[in-house]
Amino acid sequence: MTPNIWKYGERQKAGAMLVNWISDPRARDCQVSRSKLTAQDLESRGYTIRYTSKSLNSKYVEPLSQVGLPTEGEFYHHIDIEAPFATVGFVEPSLYDENVNGDPYFYNEYPGVRTWNHDTDEYQALLGTQIGKISASLVLGAFTRGTRRISRVVTWINDSLLYMRFDIELVR
């Protein structure tokens, strides 16, 4: 798709720029540098971090299996990072809110898990949302550019809540 024609407008354009920054270590216009931020830094800035290890509740096994997350093993490890400010609105208004969530038939037509693969218009548009920009910035800040990528975005709705998973993989 030519840079002047974007199926999802500025949101897709922003996502495509992030894809370029992540994949091309030579892209000079990248505005996100490697981070030296630690958990202690976050806590000193008012974030609450909770680390828990526990057995996986049986009611979560099937939904997690459907989205490719591990469900076996002795413990399930989880880290919650709670921001000292409201994060409502990081996804909304978004591609989902504008093009999917407003459709009263969405839940019937698209039940379960949806996968948005790398190099698609929808993938780029999802990276252009607030939560997508945050996820891409985490990849840019955590890894040397060109060594990792967000290979796909997986979305699903559970109890009328939208969940998004950004799969990060090594570039080979």
Coordinates of N, CA and C in Angstrom, one line a residue:
M1 N 0.9 -1.2 0.0 CA 0.0 0.0 0.0 C 0.9 1.2 0.0
T2 N 0.6 2.2 -0.9 CA 1.4 3.4 -0.9 C 1.2 4.2 0.3
P3 N 2.3 4.9 0.7 CA 2.2 5.7 2.0 C 1.1 6.8 1.9
N4 N 0.6 7.2 0.8 CA -0.4 8.2 0.7 C -1.8 7.6 0.9
I5 N -2.0 6.3 0.8 CA -3.3 5.7 0.9 C -3.3 4.7 2.0
W6 N -4.0 5.0 3.1 CA -4.1 4.2 4.3 C -5.5 3.7 4.5
K7 N -5.8 2.4 4.5 CA -7.1 1.9 4.8 C -7.7 2.4 6.1
Y8 N -6.8 2.5 7.1 CA -7.3 2.9 8.4 C -6.7 4.3 8.8
G9 N -6.3 5.1 7.9 CA -5.9 6.5 8.1 C -4.6 6.6 8.9
E10 N -4.6 7.7 9.7 CA -3.4 8.0 10.5 C -3.1 6.9 11.5
R11 N -4.0 6.2 12.0 CA -3.7 5.1 13.0 C -2.9 4.1 12.3
Q12 N -3.2 3.7 11.1 CA -2.4 2.7 10.3 C -1.0 3.3 10.0
K13 N -1.0 4.5 9.6 CA 0.3 5.2 9.3 C 1.2 5.2 10.5
A14 N 0.7 5.5 11.6 CA 1.5 5.5 12.9 C 2.0 4.0 13.2
G15 N 1.1 3.0 13.0 CA 1.5 1.6 13.2 C 2.6 1.2 12.2
A16 N 2.5 1.6 11.0 CA 3.5 1.2 10.0 C 4.8 1.9 10.3
M17 N 4.8 3.1 10.8 CA 6.1 3.7 11.2 C 6.7 2.9 12.4
L18 N 5.9 2.5 13.3 CA 6.5 1.7 14.5 C 7.0 0.4 14.0
V19 N 6.4 -0.3 13.0 CA 6.9 -1.5 12.4 C 8.2 -1.3 11.8
N20 N 8.4 -0.2 11.1 CA 9.7 0.2 10.5 C 10.7 0.4 11.5
W21 N 10.4 1.1 12.6 CA 11.4 1.4 13.6 C 11.8 0.1 14.3
I22 N 10.9 -0.8 14.6 CA 11.2 -2.1 15.2 C 12.1 -2.9 14.3
S23 N 11.8 -3.0 13.0 CA 12.5 -3.9 12.1 C 13.8 -3.4 11.5
D24 N 14.0 -2.0 11.4 CA 15.1 -1.5 10.7 C 16.0 -0.7 11.7
P25 N 17.1 -1.3 12.1 CA 18.0 -0.6 13.0 C 18.6 0.7 12.4
R26 N 18.5 0.8 11.1 CA 19.1 2.0 10.5 C 18.1 3.2 10.3
A27 N 16.8 2.9 10.7 CA 15.8 4.0 10.6 C 16.2 5.2 11.5
R28 N 16.5 6.3 10.9 CA 17.1 7.4 11.6 C 16.0 8.2 12.4
D29 N 14.8 8.0 12.0 CA 13.8 8.9 12.7 C 13.1 8.2 13.9
C30 N 13.7 7.1 14.4 CA 13.1 6.4 15.5 C 13.3 7.3 16.8
Q31 N 12.1 7.5 17.4 CA 12.1 8.4 18.6 C 12.1 7.7 19.9
V32 N 12.3 6.3 19.9 CA 12.3 5.6 21.1 C 13.7 4.9 21.3
S33 N 14.3 5.2 22.4 CA 15.6 4.6 22.6 C 15.6 3.5 23.6
R34 N 16.7 2.7 23.7 CA 16.7 1.6 24.7 C 16.5 2.2 26.1
S35 N 15.8 1.4 26.9 CA 15.5 1.9 28.2 C 16.4 1.2 29.2
K36 N 16.7 1.9 30.3 CA 17.4 1.4 31.4 C 16.5 1.3 32.6
L37 N 15.2 1.5 32.4 CA 14.2 1.5 33.5 C 14.1 0.1 34.2
T38 N 14.0 0.2 35.5 CA 13.9 -1.1 36.3 C 12.6 -1.1 37.0
A39 N 12.3 -2.2 37.6 CA 11.1 -2.3 38.5 C 11.2 -1.3 39.6
Q40 N 12.4 -1.2 40.2 CA 12.6 -0.3 41.3 C 12.3 1.2 40.9
D41 N 12.7 1.5 39.7 CA 12.4 2.9 39.1 C 10.9 3.1 39.1
L42 N 10.2 2.1 38.6 CA 8.7 2.2 38.5 C 8.1 2.4 39.9
E43 N 8.6 1.6 40.8 CA 8.0 1.7 42.2 C 8.3 3.0 42.8
S44 N 9.5 3.6 42.6 CA 9.8 4.9 43.1 C 9.0 6.0 42.5
R45 N 8.4 5.7 41.3 CA 7.5 6.7 40.7 C 6.0 6.5 41.0
G46 N 5.7 5.6 41.9 CA 4.4 5.4 42.3 C 3.6 4.2 41.8
Y47 N 4.3 3.5 40.9 CA 3.7 2.3 40.4 C 3.6 1.2 41.4
T48 N 2.6 0.4 41.4 CA 2.5 -0.8 42.3 C 2.8 -2.0 41.5
I49 N 3.8 -2.8 41.9 CA 4.1 -4.1 41.2 C 3.8 -5.2 42.1
R50 N 3.0 -6.2 41.6 CA 2.7 -7.4 42.4 C 3.2 -8.6 41.6
Y51 N 4.0 -9.4 42.2 CA 4.5 -10.7 41.6 C 3.7 -11.8 42.3
T52 N 3.1 -12.7 41.5 CA 2.4 -13.8 42.1 C 2.8 -15.1 41.3
S53 N 2.9 -16.2 42.0 CA 3.1 -17.5 41.4 C 2.1 -18.4 42.1
K54 N 1.3 -19.0 41.3 CA 0.2 -19.9 41.8 C -0.2 -20.9 40.7
S55 N -0.9 -21.9 41.2 CA -1.4 -22.9 40.3 C -2.5 -22.2 39.4
L56 N -2.6 -22.6 38.2 CA -3.6 -22.0 37.3 C -5.0 -22.5 37.6
N57 N -5.9 -21.6 37.8 CA -7.3 -21.9 38.1 C -7.9 -22.7 36.8
S58 N -8.6 -23.7 37.1 CA -9.1 -24.6 35.9 C -10.0 -23.8 35.0
K59 N -10.7 -22.8 35.5 CA -11.6 -22.0 34.6 C -10.8 -21.2 33.5
Y60 N -9.5 -21.0 33.7 CA -8.7 -20.3 32.7 C -8.0 -21.2 31.7
V61 N -8.0 -22.4 32.0 CA -7.2 -23.3 31.1 C -7.7 -23.3 29.6
E62 N -8.9 -23.4 29.4 CA -9.4 -23.4 28.0 C -9.2 -22.0 27.3
P63 N -9.6 -20.9 27.9 CA -9.4 -19.6 27.3 C -7.9 -19.3 27.0
L64 N -7.0 -19.7 27.9 CA -5.6 -19.5 27.7 C -5.1 -20.4 26.6
S65 N -5.5 -21.6 26.6 CA -5.1 -22.6 25.5 C -5.5 -22.1 24.2
Q66 N -6.7 -21.5 24.1 CA -7.2 -21.0 22.8 C -6.3 -19.9 22.2
V67 N -5.7 -19.1 23.1 CA -4.8 -18.0 22.6 C -3.4 -18.3 22.6
G68 N -3.1 -19.6 22.8 CA -1.7 -20.1 22.7 C -0.8 -19.9 24.0
L69 N -1.4 -19.5 25.1 CA -0.6 -19.3 26.3 C -0.4 -20.6 27.0
P70 N 0.7 -20.8 27.7 CA 0.9 -22.1 28.4 C -0.1 -22.3 29.6
T71 N -0.5 -23.5 29.7 CA -1.4 -23.8 30.8 C -0.9 -25.0 31.7
E72 N 0.2 -25.6 31.3 CA 0.7 -26.7 32.1 C 1.9 -26.2 32.9
G73 N 2.2 -27.0 33.9 CA 3.4 -26.7 34.7 C 2.9 -26.5 36.1
E74 N 3.9 -26.4 37.0 CA 3.6 -26.4 38.4 C 3.0 -25.0 38.9
F75 N 3.5 -23.9 38.3 CA 3.0 -22.6 38.7 C 2.7 -21.7 37.5
Y76 N 1.9 -20.8 37.7 CA 1.6 -19.8 36.7 C 2.1 -18.5 37.3
H77 N 3.0 -17.8 36.6 CA 3.7 -16.6 37.1 C 3.0 -15.4 36.5
H78 N 2.7 -14.4 37.3 CA 2.0 -13.3 36.8 C 2.6 -12.0 37.5
I79 N 2.7 -11.0 36.7 CA 3.2 -9.7 37.2 C 2.1 -8.7 36.9
D80 N 1.6 -8.0 37.9 CA 0.7 -6.9 37.7 C 1.4 -5.6 37.9
I81 N 1.4 -4.7 37.0 CA 1.9 -3.3 37.2 C 0.8 -2.4 37.1
E82 N 0.5 -1.7 38.3 CA -0.6 -0.8 38.3 C -0.1 0.6 38.3
A83 N -0.6 1.4 37.3 CA -0.1 2.8 37.1 C -0.8 3.7 38.1
P84 N -0.1 4.7 38.5 CA -0.6 5.7 39.5 C -1.6 6.7 38.8
F85 N -2.1 6.3 37.6 CA -3.1 7.1 36.9 C -4.0 6.2 36.2
A86 N -5.2 6.7 35.8 CA -6.2 5.9 35.1 C -5.7 5.5 33.7
T87 N -5.8 4.3 33.3 CA -5.4 3.9 31.9 C -6.6 3.6 31.0
V88 N -7.8 3.9 31.5 CA -9.0 3.8 30.7 C -8.8 4.8 29.5
G89 N -9.1 4.3 28.3 CA -9.0 5.2 27.2 C -7.7 4.9 26.3
F90 N -6.8 4.0 26.8 CA -5.6 3.7 26.0 C -6.0 2.9 24.8
V91 N -7.1 2.2 24.9 CA -7.5 1.4 23.7 C -8.6 2.2 23.0
E92 N -9.4 2.9 23.7 CA -10.6 3.6 23.1 C -10.3 5.1 23.0
P93 N -10.7 5.8 22.0 CA -11.3 5.2 20.8 C -10.2 4.5 20.0
S94 N -10.6 3.4 19.4 CA -9.6 2.6 18.7 C -10.2 2.0 17.5
L95 N -9.4 1.2 16.8 CA -9.9 0.4 15.6 C -11.1 -0.4 16.0
Y96 N -11.0 -1.0 17.2 CA -12.1 -1.9 17.7 C -13.3 -1.0 17.9
D97 N -13.1 0.1 18.7 CA -14.2 0.9 19.0 C -14.9 1.5 17.8
E98 N -14.2 1.9 16.8 CA -14.7 2.5 15.6 C -15.3 1.5 14.6
N99 N -14.7 0.4 14.5 CA -15.0 -0.5 13.4 C -15.6 -1.9 13.8
V100 N -15.5 -2.2 15.1 CA -16.0 -3.5 15.5 C -16.9 -3.4 16.7
N101 N -16.5 -2.8 17.7 CA -17.3 -2.8 19.0 C -18.7 -2.2 18.8
G102 N -18.8 -1.2 17.9 CA -20.1 -0.6 17.7 C -21.1 -1.4 16.9
D103 N -20.7 -2.5 16.4 CA -21.5 -3.4 15.6 C -22.3 -4.3 16.5
P104 N -23.6 -4.3 16.6 CA -24.4 -5.1 17.5 C -24.2 -6.6 17.2
Y105 N -23.8 -6.9 16.0 CA -23.7 -8.3 15.7 C -22.3 -8.9 15.8
F106 N -21.4 -8.0 16.3 CA -20.0 -8.4 16.4 C -19.8 -9.7 17.2
Y107 N -20.4 -9.8 18.4 CA -20.2 -10.9 19.3 C -20.7 -12.2 18.6
N108 N -21.7 -12.2 17.8 CA -22.2 -13.4 17.1 C -21.3 -13.8 15.9
E109 N -20.9 -12.7 15.2 CA -20.2 -13.0 13.9 C -18.7 -13.4 14.2
Y110 N -18.1 -12.8 15.2 CA -16.7 -13.0 15.5 C -16.5 -13.5 16.9
P111 N -17.1 -14.7 17.3 CA -16.8 -15.2 18.6 C -15.4 -15.7 18.7
G112 N -14.9 -15.7 19.9 CA -13.6 -16.3 20.1 C -12.4 -15.4 19.8
V113 N -11.4 -16.0 19.4 CA -10.1 -15.4 19.2 C -9.9 -14.9 17.8
R114 N -9.4 -13.7 17.6 CA -9.0 -13.2 16.3 C -7.5 -12.9 16.3
T115 N -6.9 -13.3 15.2 CA -5.4 -13.1 15.1 C -5.2 -12.1 13.9
W116 N -4.4 -11.1 14.2 CA -4.1 -10.0 13.2 C -2.6 -10.2 12.9
N117 N -2.3 -10.7 11.8 CA -0.9 -11.1 11.4 C -0.1 -9.9 11.0
H118 N 1.2 -10.0 11.2 CA 2.2 -9.0 10.8 C 2.0 -8.7 9.3
D119 N 2.3 -7.5 8.9 CA 2.2 -7.0 7.5 C 0.8 -7.0 6.9
T120 N -0.2 -6.8 7.8 CA -1.6 -6.5 7.3 C -2.0 -5.1 7.7
D121 N -2.9 -4.6 7.0 CA -3.4 -3.3 7.3 C -4.0 -3.2 8.8
E122 N -4.7 -4.2 9.2 CA -5.3 -4.3 10.5 C -4.3 -4.3 11.6
Y123 N -3.3 -5.1 11.4 CA -2.1 -5.2 12.3 C -1.5 -3.8 12.5
Q124 N -1.2 -3.2 11.4 CA -0.6 -1.8 11.5 C -1.5 -0.9 12.2
A125 N -2.8 -0.9 11.9 CA -3.8 0.0 12.6 C -3.9 -0.3 14.1
L126 N -3.8 -1.6 14.5 CA -3.8 -1.9 15.9 C -2.6 -1.4 16.6
L127 N -1.4 -1.5 15.9 CA -0.2 -0.9 16.5 C -0.3 0.6 16.6
G128 N -1.1 1.2 15.8 CA -1.3 2.7 15.9 C -2.3 3.1 17.0
T129 N -2.9 2.2 17.7 CA -3.8 2.6 18.8 C -2.8 2.9 20.0
Q130 N -3.4 3.5 21.0 CA -2.6 3.9 22.2 C -1.9 2.7 22.8
I131 N -2.7 1.6 23.0 CA -2.1 0.4 23.6 C -1.1 -0.3 22.7
G132 N -1.3 -0.2 21.3 CA -0.4 -0.7 20.4 C 0.9 0.1 20.4
K133 N 0.8 1.4 20.5 CA 2.0 2.3 20.6 C 2.8 2.0 21.8
I134 N 2.1 1.7 22.9 CA 2.8 1.4 24.2 C 3.5 0.0 24.0
S135 N 2.9 -1.0 23.4 CA 3.5 -2.3 23.2 C 4.7 -2.2 22.3
A136 N 4.6 -1.4 21.2 CA 5.7 -1.2 20.3 C 6.8 -0.5 21.0
S137 N 6.5 0.5 21.8 CA 7.5 1.2 22.5 C 8.3 0.3 23.5
L138 N 7.5 -0.6 24.1 CA 8.2 -1.5 25.0 C 9.2 -2.4 24.3
V139 N 8.8 -2.9 23.1 CA 9.8 -3.7 22.3 C 11.0 -2.8 21.9
L140 N 10.7 -1.6 21.4 CA 11.8 -0.7 21.1 C 12.7 -0.4 22.2
G141 N 12.2 -0.2 23.4 CA 12.9 0.1 24.6 C 13.7 -1.0 25.2
A142 N 13.1 -2.2 25.0 CA 13.7 -3.4 25.7 C 14.7 -4.2 24.8
F143 N 14.6 -4.1 23.5 CA 15.5 -4.9 22.7 C 16.2 -4.1 21.6
T144 N 17.4 -4.6 21.2 CA 18.1 -4.0 20.1 C 17.2 -4.0 18.8
R145 N 17.0 -2.9 18.2 CA 16.2 -2.9 17.0 C 16.6 -3.9 15.9
G146 N 15.6 -4.5 15.3 CA 15.9 -5.5 14.3 C 16.1 -6.9 14.8
T147 N 16.1 -7.1 16.2 CA 16.3 -8.4 16.8 C 15.0 -9.1 17.2
R148 N 13.9 -8.3 17.5 CA 12.6 -8.8 17.9 C 11.6 -8.1 17.0
R149 N 10.4 -8.7 17.0 CA 9.3 -8.0 16.4 C 8.0 -8.5 17.0
I150 N 6.9 -7.7 16.9 CA 5.6 -8.1 17.3 C 5.1 -8.9 16.1
S151 N 5.0 -10.2 16.2 CA 4.6 -11.0 15.1 C 3.2 -11.0 14.7
R152 N 2.3 -10.8 15.8 CA 0.9 -10.8 15.6 C 0.2 -10.2 16.8
V153 N -1.0 -9.7 16.6 CA -1.8 -9.2 17.7 C -3.0 -10.1 17.8
V154 N -3.2 -10.6 18.9 CA -4.4 -11.5 19.1 C -5.4 -10.8 20.0
T155 N -6.7 -10.9 19.6 CA -7.7 -10.2 20.4 C -8.8 -11.2 20.7
W156 N -9.5 -11.0 21.8 CA -10.6 -11.8 22.1 C -11.5 -11.0 23.2
I157 N -12.7 -11.4 23.3 CA -13.6 -10.8 24.2 C -14.0 -11.8 25.2
N158 N -13.9 -11.5 26.5 CA -14.4 -12.4 27.5 C -15.1 -11.6 28.5
D159 N -16.3 -12.0 28.8 CA -17.2 -11.2 29.7 C -17.3 -9.8 29.3
S160 N -17.5 -9.6 28.0 CA -17.7 -8.3 27.3 C -16.5 -7.3 27.5
L161 N -15.3 -7.8 27.9 CA -14.1 -7.1 28.0 C -13.2 -7.4 26.8
L162 N -12.6 -6.5 26.2 CA -11.6 -6.7 25.1 C -10.2 -7.0 25.7
Y163 N -9.6 -8.1 25.2 CA -8.3 -8.4 25.6 C -7.4 -8.4 24.4
M164 N -6.2 -8.0 24.5 CA -5.2 -7.9 23.4 C -3.9 -8.5 23.9
R165 N -3.3 -9.3 23.0 CA -2.0 -9.9 23.3 C -1.1 -9.6 22.1
F166 N 0.0 -9.0 22.4 CA 1.0 -8.7 21.4 C 2.1 -9.7 21.5
D167 N 2.2 -10.6 20.5 CA 3.2 -11.7 20.5 C 4.6 -11.1 20.0
I168 N 5.6 -11.3 20.9 CA 6.9 -10.8 20.5 C 7.8 -12.0 20.2
E169 N 8.5 -12.0 19.1 CA 9.4 -13.1 18.8 C 10.7 -12.6 18.2
L170 N 11.7 -13.6 18.3 CA 13.0 -13.3 17.8 C 12.9 -13.2 16.2
V171 N 13.7 -12.3 15.7 CA 13.8 -12.2 14.2 C 15.0 -13.1 13.8
R172 N 14.7 -14.0 12.9 CA 15.8 -14.9 12.5 C 16.2 -14.6 11.1

